[in-house]
């Protein structure tokens, strides 16, 4: 894969992050509710954070260890969030991560984007397993995973730390065999 892939769904385009996306990335990721529901988005979120994220995504694509997409509305090309796979080539698996701007919550966009990225991971990257975690309090993220046929693997007690507080993570998975039969 030489060029960055572009994935189209019914309502979305998953495409390469660009520096033109920075104002919306900063605006949407800067929402404290986004930071509170995700593990890796800081608050406050600044332009330097967006630049770092884009550069990291580009570097990850170059070495094929990460495929990070901007989630955009198909009709307007407006940025609304991010989704990606961090690939572990040694074990032929990837970790899925995503976030959606608050104004797009509860409209099915995350479910649609996750479905597309799971398909990409299994059919284009030939992965054997894709897994994802969510903070225990982010129940909506777990629902997105379940709607996409992912299977709850377990609860990781006090597995991570956000600020000064230890957090529980809930982990889901989908194997290639499970993907083929869903």
PDB file of N, CA and C in Angstrom, residues 65-145:
ATOM      1  N   UNK A  65       2.715   0.787  10.799  1.00  0.00           N
ATOM      2  CA  UNK A  65       2.372   0.395  12.169  1.00  0.00           C
ATOM      3  C   UNK A  65       1.087   1.062  12.648  1.00  0.00           C
ATOM      4  N   UNK A  66       0.576   1.994  11.851  1.00  0.00           N
ATOM      5  CA  UNK A  66      -0.601   2.748  12.281  1.00  0.00           C
ATOM      6  C   UNK A  66      -1.341   3.262  11.052  1.00  0.00           C
ATOM      7  N   UNK A  67      -2.648   3.111  11.083  1.00  0.00           N
ATOM      8  CA  UNK A  67      -3.507   3.637  10.017  1.00  0.00           C
ATOM      9  C   UNK A  67      -4.544   4.509  10.698  1.00  0.00           C
ATOM     10  N   UNK A  68      -4.304   5.813  10.696  1.00  0.00           N
ATOM     11  CA  UNK A  68      -5.177   6.769  11.374  1.00  0.00           C
ATOM     12  C   UNK A  68      -5.907   7.600  10.331  1.00  0.00           C
ATOM     13  N   UNK A  69      -7.222   7.596  10.422  1.00  0.00           N
ATOM     14  CA  UNK A  69      -8.083   8.281   9.460  1.00  0.00           C
ATOM     15  C   UNK A  69      -8.832   9.419  10.132  1.00  0.00           C
ATOM     16  N   UNK A  70      -9.031  10.492   9.375  1.00  0.00           N
ATOM     17  CA  UNK A  70     -10.008  11.489   9.770  1.00  0.00           C
ATOM     18  C   UNK A  70     -11.372  10.986   9.341  1.00  0.00           C
ATOM     19  N   UNK A  71     -12.363  11.152  10.199  1.00  0.00           N
ATOM     20  CA  UNK A  71     -13.739  10.792   9.845  1.00  0.00           C
ATOM     21  C   UNK A  71     -14.401  12.083   9.359  1.00  0.00           C
ATOM     22  N   UNK A  72     -14.910  12.033   8.127  1.00  0.00           N
ATOM     23  CA  UNK A  72     -15.484  13.238   7.527  1.00  0.00           C
ATOM     24  C   UNK A  72     -16.864  12.941   6.954  1.00  0.00           C
ATOM     25  N   UNK A  73     -17.711  13.952   6.984  1.00  0.00           N
ATOM     26  CA  UNK A  73     -19.041  13.817   6.400  1.00  0.00           C
ATOM     27  C   UNK A  73     -18.893  13.800   4.886  1.00  0.00           C
ATOM     28  N   UNK A  74     -19.478  12.824   4.260  1.00  0.00           N
ATOM     29  CA  UNK A  74     -19.301  12.625   2.820  1.00  0.00           C
ATOM     30  C   UNK A  74     -19.776  13.825   2.002  1.00  0.00           C
ATOM     31  N   UNK A  75     -20.912  14.408   2.366  1.00  0.00           N
ATOM     32  CA  UNK A  75     -21.492  15.478   1.552  1.00  0.00           C
ATOM     33  C   UNK A  75     -20.745  16.807   1.675  1.00  0.00           C
ATOM     34  N   UNK A  76     -20.092  17.055   2.822  1.00  0.00           N
ATOM     35  CA  UNK A  76     -19.445  18.353   3.032  1.00  0.00           C
ATOM     36  C   UNK A  76     -17.931  18.254   3.256  1.00  0.00           C
ATOM     37  N   UNK A  77     -17.419  17.037   3.451  1.00  0.00           N
ATOM     38  CA  UNK A  77     -16.019  16.798   3.762  1.00  0.00           C
ATOM     39  C   UNK A  77     -15.604  17.439   5.084  1.00  0.00           C
ATOM     40  N   UNK A  78     -16.577  17.720   5.964  1.00  0.00           N
ATOM     41  CA  UNK A  78     -16.268  18.311   7.270  1.00  0.00           C
ATOM     42  C   UNK A  78     -15.715  17.247   8.210  1.00  0.00           C
ATOM     43  N   UNK A  79     -14.614  17.574   8.866  1.00  0.00           N
ATOM     44  CA  UNK A  79     -13.993  16.694   9.850  1.00  0.00           C
ATOM     45  C   UNK A  79     -14.920  16.541  11.054  1.00  0.00           C
ATOM     46  N   UNK A  80     -15.080  15.315  11.545  1.00  0.00           N
ATOM     47  CA  UNK A  80     -15.929  15.082  12.724  1.00  0.00           C
ATOM     48  C   UNK A  80     -15.273  14.195  13.777  1.00  0.00           C
ATOM     49  N   UNK A  81     -14.112  13.619  13.483  1.00  0.00           N
ATOM     50  CA  UNK A  81     -13.465  12.758  14.472  1.00  0.00           C
ATOM     51  C   UNK A  81     -12.332  11.967  13.846  1.00  0.00           C
ATOM     52  N   UNK A  82     -11.835  11.020  14.614  1.00  0.00           N
ATOM     53  CA  UNK A  82     -10.727  10.208  14.140  1.00  0.00           C
ATOM     54  C   UNK A  82     -10.925   8.744  14.484  1.00  0.00           C
ATOM     55  N   UNK A  83     -10.314   7.893  13.685  1.00  0.00           N
ATOM     56  CA  UNK A  83     -10.383   6.452  13.906  1.00  0.00           C
ATOM     57  C   UNK A  83      -9.113   5.833  13.355  1.00  0.00           C
ATOM     58  N   UNK A  84      -8.665   4.773  14.005  1.00  0.00           N
ATOM     59  CA  UNK A  84      -7.449   4.160  13.485  1.00  0.00           C
ATOM     60  C   UNK A  84      -7.154   2.810  14.084  1.00  0.00           C
ATOM     61  N   UNK A  85      -6.168   2.176  13.481  1.00  0.00           N
ATOM     62  CA  UNK A  85      -5.666   0.886  13.918  1.00  0.00           C
ATOM     63  C   UNK A  85      -4.174   1.017  14.191  1.00  0.00           C
ATOM     64  N   UNK A  86      -3.748   0.608  15.381  1.00  0.00           N
ATOM     65  CA  UNK A  86      -2.325   0.491  15.699  1.00  0.00           C
ATOM     66  C   UNK A  86      -1.981  -0.970  15.520  1.00  0.00           C
ATOM     67  N   UNK A  87      -1.149  -1.242  14.531  1.00  0.00           N
ATOM     68  CA  UNK A  87      -0.879  -2.606  14.105  1.00  0.00           C
ATOM     69  C   UNK A  87       0.330  -3.185  14.837  1.00  0.00           C
ATOM     70  N   UNK A  88       0.163  -4.401  15.309  1.00  0.00           N
ATOM     71  CA  UNK A  88       1.254  -5.182  15.887  1.00  0.00           C
ATOM     72  C   UNK A  88       1.540  -6.292  14.886  1.00  0.00           C
ATOM     73  N   UNK A  89       2.514  -6.039  13.988  1.00  0.00           N
ATOM     74  CA  UNK A  89       2.801  -6.972  12.907  1.00  0.00           C
ATOM     75  C   UNK A  89       3.291  -8.323  13.403  1.00  0.00           C
ATOM     76  N   UNK A  90       3.985  -8.338  14.515  1.00  0.00           N
ATOM     77  CA  UNK A  90       4.521  -9.596  15.055  1.00  0.00           C
ATOM     78  C   UNK A  90       3.394 -10.588  15.352  1.00  0.00           C
ATOM     79  N   UNK A  91       2.278 -10.071  15.869  1.00  0.00           N
ATOM     80  CA  UNK A  91       1.172 -10.937  16.257  1.00  0.00           C
ATOM     81  C   UNK A  91      -0.034 -10.823  15.327  1.00  0.00           C
ATOM     82  N   UNK A  92       0.108 -10.060  14.240  1.00  0.00           N
ATOM     83  CA  UNK A  92      -0.940  -9.902  13.232  1.00  0.00           C
ATOM     84  C   UNK A  92      -2.270  -9.457  13.840  1.00  0.00           C
ATOM     85  N   UNK A  93      -2.187  -8.450  14.682  1.00  0.00           N
ATOM     86  CA  UNK A  93      -3.378  -7.891  15.332  1.00  0.00           C
ATOM     87  C   UNK A  93      -3.250  -6.377  15.377  1.00  0.00           C
ATOM     88  N   UNK A  94      -4.346  -5.732  15.729  1.00  0.00           N
ATOM     89  CA  UNK A  94      -4.320  -4.270  15.841  1.00  0.00           C
ATOM     90  C   UNK A  94      -5.257  -3.822  16.939  1.00  0.00           C
ATOM     91  N   UNK A  95      -4.919  -2.673  17.518  1.00  0.00           N
ATOM     92  CA  UNK A  95      -5.801  -2.028  18.480  1.00  0.00           C
ATOM     93  C   UNK A  95      -6.573  -0.933  17.759  1.00  0.00           C
ATOM     94  N   UNK A  96      -7.872  -0.959  17.929  1.00  0.00           N
ATOM     95  CA  UNK A  96      -8.774   0.030  17.335  1.00  0.00           C
ATOM     96  C   UNK A  96      -9.005   1.159  18.325  1.00  0.00           C
ATOM     97  N   UNK A  97      -8.968   2.379  17.828  1.00  0.00           N
ATOM     98  CA  UNK A  97      -9.307   3.543  18.643  1.00  0.00           C
ATOM     99  C   UNK A  97     -10.096   4.531  17.807  1.00  0.00           C
ATOM    100  N   UNK A  98     -10.987   5.271  18.445  1.00  0.00           N
ATOM    101  CA  UNK A  98     -11.792   6.248  17.721  1.00  0.00           C
ATOM    102  C   UNK A  98     -12.380   7.280  18.666  1.00  0.00           C
ATOM    103  N   UNK A  99     -12.748   8.416  18.097  1.00  0.00           N
ATOM    104  CA  UNK A  99     -13.498   9.432  18.819  1.00  0.00           C
ATOM    105  C   UNK A  99     -14.310  10.238  17.815  1.00  0.00           C
ATOM    106  N   UNK A 100     -15.432  10.754  18.287  1.00  0.00           N
ATOM    107  CA  UNK A 100     -16.353  11.538  17.453  1.00  0.00           C
ATOM    108  C   UNK A 100     -16.679  12.832  18.200  1.00  0.00           C
ATOM    109  N   UNK A 101     -16.743  13.940  17.484  1.00  0.00           N
ATOM    110  CA  UNK A 101     -17.116  15.224  18.087  1.00  0.00           C
ATOM    111  C   UNK A 101     -18.503  15.122  18.719  1.00  0.00           C
ATOM    112  N   UNK A 102     -18.672  15.792  19.841  1.00  0.00           N
ATOM    113  CA  UNK A 102     -19.919  15.699  20.604  1.00  0.00           C
ATOM    114  C   UNK A 102     -21.158  16.005  19.769  1.00  0.00           C
ATOM    115  N   UNK A 103     -21.083  16.975  18.881  1.00  0.00           N
ATOM    116  CA  UNK A 103     -22.280  17.333  18.106  1.00  0.00           C
ATOM    117  C   UNK A 103     -22.733  16.212  17.171  1.00  0.00           C
ATOM    118  N   UNK A 104     -21.890  15.182  16.987  1.00  0.00           N
ATOM    119  CA  UNK A 104     -22.236  14.040  16.133  1.00  0.00           C
ATOM    120  C   UNK A 104     -22.546  12.769  16.924  1.00  0.00           C
ATOM    121  N   UNK A 105     -22.609  12.874  18.245  1.00  0.00           N
ATOM    122  CA  UNK A 105     -22.911  11.716  19.072  1.00  0.00           C
ATOM    123  C   UNK A 105     -24.346  11.243  18.837  1.00  0.00           C
ATOM    124  N   UNK A 106     -24.550   9.969  19.026  1.00  0.00           N
ATOM    125  CA  UNK A 106     -25.881   9.330  18.982  1.00  0.00           C
ATOM    126  C   UNK A 106     -26.566   9.419  17.621  1.00  0.00           C
ATOM    127  N   UNK A 107     -25.776   9.507  16.568  1.00  0.00           N
ATOM    128  CA  UNK A 107     -26.326   9.543  15.211  1.00  0.00           C
ATOM    129  C   UNK A 107     -25.849   8.357  14.372  1.00  0.00           C
ATOM    130  N   UNK A 108     -25.137   7.425  15.007  1.00  0.00           N
ATOM    131  CA  UNK A 108     -24.681   6.223  14.312  1.00  0.00           C
ATOM    132  C   UNK A 108     -23.384   6.375  13.541  1.00  0.00           C
ATOM    133  N   UNK A 109     -22.753   7.538  13.617  1.00  0.00           N
ATOM    134  CA  UNK A 109     -21.518   7.750  12.857  1.00  0.00           C
ATOM    135  C   UNK A 109     -20.365   6.884  13.365  1.00  0.00           C
ATOM    136  N   UNK A 110     -20.226   6.761  14.681  1.00  0.00           N
ATOM    137  CA  UNK A 110     -19.146   5.933  15.221  1.00  0.00           C
ATOM    138  C   UNK A 110     -19.332   4.479  14.806  1.00  0.00           C
ATOM    139  N   UNK A 111     -20.550   3.982  14.885  1.00  0.00           N
ATOM    140  CA  UNK A 111     -20.831   2.605  14.490  1.00  0.00           C
ATOM    141  C   UNK A 111     -20.483   2.385  13.022  1.00  0.00           C
ATOM    142  N   UNK A 112     -20.852   3.337  12.172  1.00  0.00           N
ATOM    143  CA  UNK A 112     -20.572   3.250  10.734  1.00  0.00           C
ATOM    144  C   UNK A 112     -19.064   3.279  10.459  1.00  0.00           C
ATOM    145  N   UNK A 113     -18.344   4.151  11.154  1.00  0.00           N
ATOM    146  CA  UNK A 113     -16.895   4.257  10.956  1.00  0.00           C
ATOM    147  C   UNK A 113     -16.182   2.998  11.459  1.00  0.00           C
ATOM    148  N   UNK A 114     -16.602   2.471  12.602  1.00  0.00           N
ATOM    149  CA  UNK A 114     -15.979   1.260  13.141  1.00  0.00           C
ATOM    150  C   UNK A 114     -16.218   0.081  12.201  1.00  0.00           C
ATOM    151  N   UNK A 115     -17.428  -0.040  11.672  1.00  0.00           N
ATOM    152  CA  UNK A 115     -17.714  -1.127  10.726  1.00  0.00           C
ATOM    153  C   UNK A 115     -16.752  -1.060   9.537  1.00  0.00           C
ATOM    154  N   UNK A 116     -16.535   0.136   9.013  1.00  0.00           N
ATOM    155  CA  UNK A 116     -15.649   0.314   7.855  1.00  0.00           C
ATOM    156  C   UNK A 116     -14.195  -0.013   8.204  1.00  0.00           C
ATOM    157  N   UNK A 117     -13.760   0.376   9.386  1.00  0.00           N
ATOM    158  CA  UNK A 117     -12.354   0.158   9.739  1.00  0.00           C
ATOM    159  C   UNK A 117     -12.106  -1.312  10.079  1.00  0.00           C
ATOM    160  N   UNK A 118     -13.092  -1.996  10.639  1.00  0.00           N
ATOM    161  CA  UNK A 118     -12.955  -3.438  10.874  1.00  0.00           C
ATOM    162  C   UNK A 118     -12.814  -4.162   9.535  1.00  0.00           C
ATOM    163  N   UNK A 119     -13.662  -3.794   8.591  1.00  0.00           N
ATOM    164  CA  UNK A 119     -13.582  -4.388   7.257  1.00  0.00           C
ATOM    165  C   UNK A 119     -12.209  -4.131   6.629  1.00  0.00           C
ATOM    166  N   UNK A 120     -11.723  -2.914   6.728  1.00  0.00           N
ATOM    167  CA  UNK A 120     -10.404  -2.558   6.209  1.00  0.00           C
ATOM    168  C   UNK A 120      -9.315  -3.407   6.865  1.00  0.00           C
ATOM    169  N   UNK A 121      -9.367  -3.526   8.176  1.00  0.00           N
ATOM    170  CA  UNK A 121      -8.355  -4.274   8.898  1.00  0.00           C
ATOM    171  C   UNK A 121      -8.292  -5.741   8.503  1.00  0.00           C
ATOM    172  N   UNK A 122      -9.463  -6.345   8.318  1.00  0.00           N
ATOM    173  CA  UNK A 122      -9.479  -7.764   7.984  1.00  0.00           C
ATOM    174  C   UNK A 122      -9.278  -8.034   6.502  1.00  0.00           C
ATOM    175  N   UNK A 123      -9.850  -7.197   5.634  1.00  0.00           N
ATOM    176  CA  UNK A 123      -9.771  -7.484   4.198  1.00  0.00           C
ATOM    177  C   UNK A 123      -8.550  -6.858   3.515  1.00  0.00           C
ATOM    178  N   UNK A 124      -8.104  -5.696   3.976  1.00  0.00           N
ATOM    179  CA  UNK A 124      -6.962  -5.026   3.341  1.00  0.00           C
ATOM    180  C   UNK A 124      -5.641  -5.298   4.061  1.00  0.00           C
ATOM    181  N   UNK A 125      -5.682  -5.332   5.385  1.00  0.00           N
ATOM    182  CA  UNK A 125      -4.448  -5.556   6.150  1.00  0.00           C
ATOM    183  C   UNK A 125      -4.267  -7.023   6.518  1.00  0.00           C
ATOM    184  N   UNK A 126      -5.289  -7.823   6.269  1.00  0.00           N
ATOM    185  CA  UNK A 126      -5.241  -9.267   6.561  1.00  0.00           C
ATOM    186  C   UNK A 126      -4.896  -9.566   8.010  1.00  0.00           C
ATOM    187  N   UNK A 127      -5.489  -8.794   8.923  1.00  0.00           N
ATOM    188  CA  UNK A 127      -5.260  -9.013  10.352  1.00  0.00           C
ATOM    189  C   UNK A 127      -6.008 -10.247  10.830  1.00  0.00           C
ATOM    190  N   UNK A 128      -5.508 -10.843  11.891  1.00  0.00           N
ATOM    191  CA  UNK A 128      -6.185 -11.977  12.514  1.00  0.00           C
ATOM    192  C   UNK A 128      -7.103 -11.524  13.641  1.00  0.00           C
ATOM    193  N   UNK A 129      -6.758 -10.416  14.304  1.00  0.00           N
ATOM    194  CA  UNK A 129      -7.552  -9.954  15.446  1.00  0.00           C
ATOM    195  C   UNK A 129      -7.490  -8.439  15.534  1.00  0.00           C
ATOM    196  N   UNK A 130      -8.633  -7.852  15.872  1.00  0.00           N
ATOM    197  CA  UNK A 130      -8.707  -6.429  16.184  1.00  0.00           C
ATOM    198  C   UNK A 130      -9.370  -6.332  17.549  1.00  0.00           C
ATOM    199  N   UNK A 131      -8.749  -5.558  18.424  1.00  0.00           N
ATOM    200  CA  UNK A 131      -9.322  -5.377  19.758  1.00  0.00           C
ATOM    201  C   UNK A 131      -9.414  -3.894  20.074  1.00  0.00           C
ATOM    202  N   UNK A 132     -10.240  -3.580  21.062  1.00  0.00           N
ATOM    203  CA  UNK A 132     -10.416  -2.192  21.469  1.00  0.00           C
ATOM    204  C   UNK A 132     -10.778  -2.163  22.946  1.00  0.00           C
ATOM    205  N   UNK A 133     -10.413  -1.081  23.595  1.00  0.00           N
ATOM    206  CA  UNK A 133     -10.809  -0.883  24.985  1.00  0.00           C
ATOM    207  C   UNK A 133     -11.542   0.437  25.104  1.00  0.00           C
ATOM    208  N   UNK A 134     -12.340   0.529  26.152  1.00  0.00           N
ATOM    209  CA  UNK A 134     -12.952   1.812  26.476  1.00  0.00           C
ATOM    210  C   UNK A 134     -12.951   1.989  27.979  1.00  0.00           C
ATOM    211  N   UNK A 135     -12.928   3.244  28.402  1.00  0.00           N
ATOM    212  CA  UNK A 135     -13.047   3.528  29.822  1.00  0.00           C
ATOM    213  C   UNK A 135     -14.393   2.989  30.302  1.00  0.00           C
ATOM    214  N   UNK A 136     -14.397   2.420  31.487  1.00  0.00           N
ATOM    215  CA  UNK A 136     -15.602   1.782  32.018  1.00  0.00           C
ATOM    216  C   UNK A 136     -16.820   2.713  31.968  1.00  0.00           C
ATOM    217  N   UNK A 137     -16.603   3.984  32.215  1.00  0.00           N
ATOM    218  CA  UNK A 137     -17.732   4.927  32.243  1.00  0.00           C
ATOM    219  C   UNK A 137     -18.227   5.344  30.853  1.00  0.00           C
ATOM    220  N   UNK A 138     -17.484   4.996  29.809  1.00  0.00           N
ATOM    221  CA  UNK A 138     -17.885   5.349  28.447  1.00  0.00           C
ATOM    222  C   UNK A 138     -18.711   4.200  27.835  1.00  0.00           C
ATOM    223  N   UNK A 139     -19.907   4.047  28.349  1.00  0.00           N
ATOM    224  CA  UNK A 139     -20.788   2.944  27.947  1.00  0.00           C
ATOM    225  C   UNK A 139     -21.137   3.022  26.465  1.00  0.00           C
ATOM    226  N   UNK A 140     -21.284   4.215  25.929  1.00  0.00           N
ATOM    227  CA  UNK A 140     -21.645   4.382  24.513  1.00  0.00           C
ATOM    228  C   UNK A 140     -20.603   3.744  23.599  1.00  0.00           C
ATOM    229  N   UNK A 141     -19.330   3.834  23.969  1.00  0.00           N
ATOM    230  CA  UNK A 141     -18.287   3.241  23.145  1.00  0.00           C
ATOM    231  C   UNK A 141     -18.415   1.719  23.120  1.00  0.00           C
ATOM    232  N   UNK A 142     -18.747   1.141  24.261  1.00  0.00           N
ATOM    233  CA  UNK A 142     -18.975  -0.298  24.309  1.00  0.00           C
ATOM    234  C   UNK A 142     -20.137  -0.717  23.424  1.00  0.00           C
ATOM    235  N   UNK A 143     -21.185   0.095  23.375  1.00  0.00           N
ATOM    236  CA  UNK A 143     -22.339  -0.207  22.520  1.00  0.00           C
ATOM    237  C   UNK A 143     -21.946  -0.198  21.045  1.00  0.00           C
ATOM    238  N   UNK A 144     -21.069   0.715  20.670  1.00  0.00           N
ATOM    239  CA  UNK A 144     -20.576   0.770  19.287  1.00  0.00           C
ATOM    240  C   UNK A 144     -19.859  -0.533  18.943  1.00  0.00           C
ATOM    241  N   UNK A 145     -19.042  -1.003  19.856  1.00  0.00           N
ATOM    242  CA  UNK A 145     -18.298  -2.244  19.622  1.00  0.00           C
ATOM    243  C   UNK A 145     -19.252  -3.434  19.496  1.00  0.00           C
TER     244      UNK A 145
END
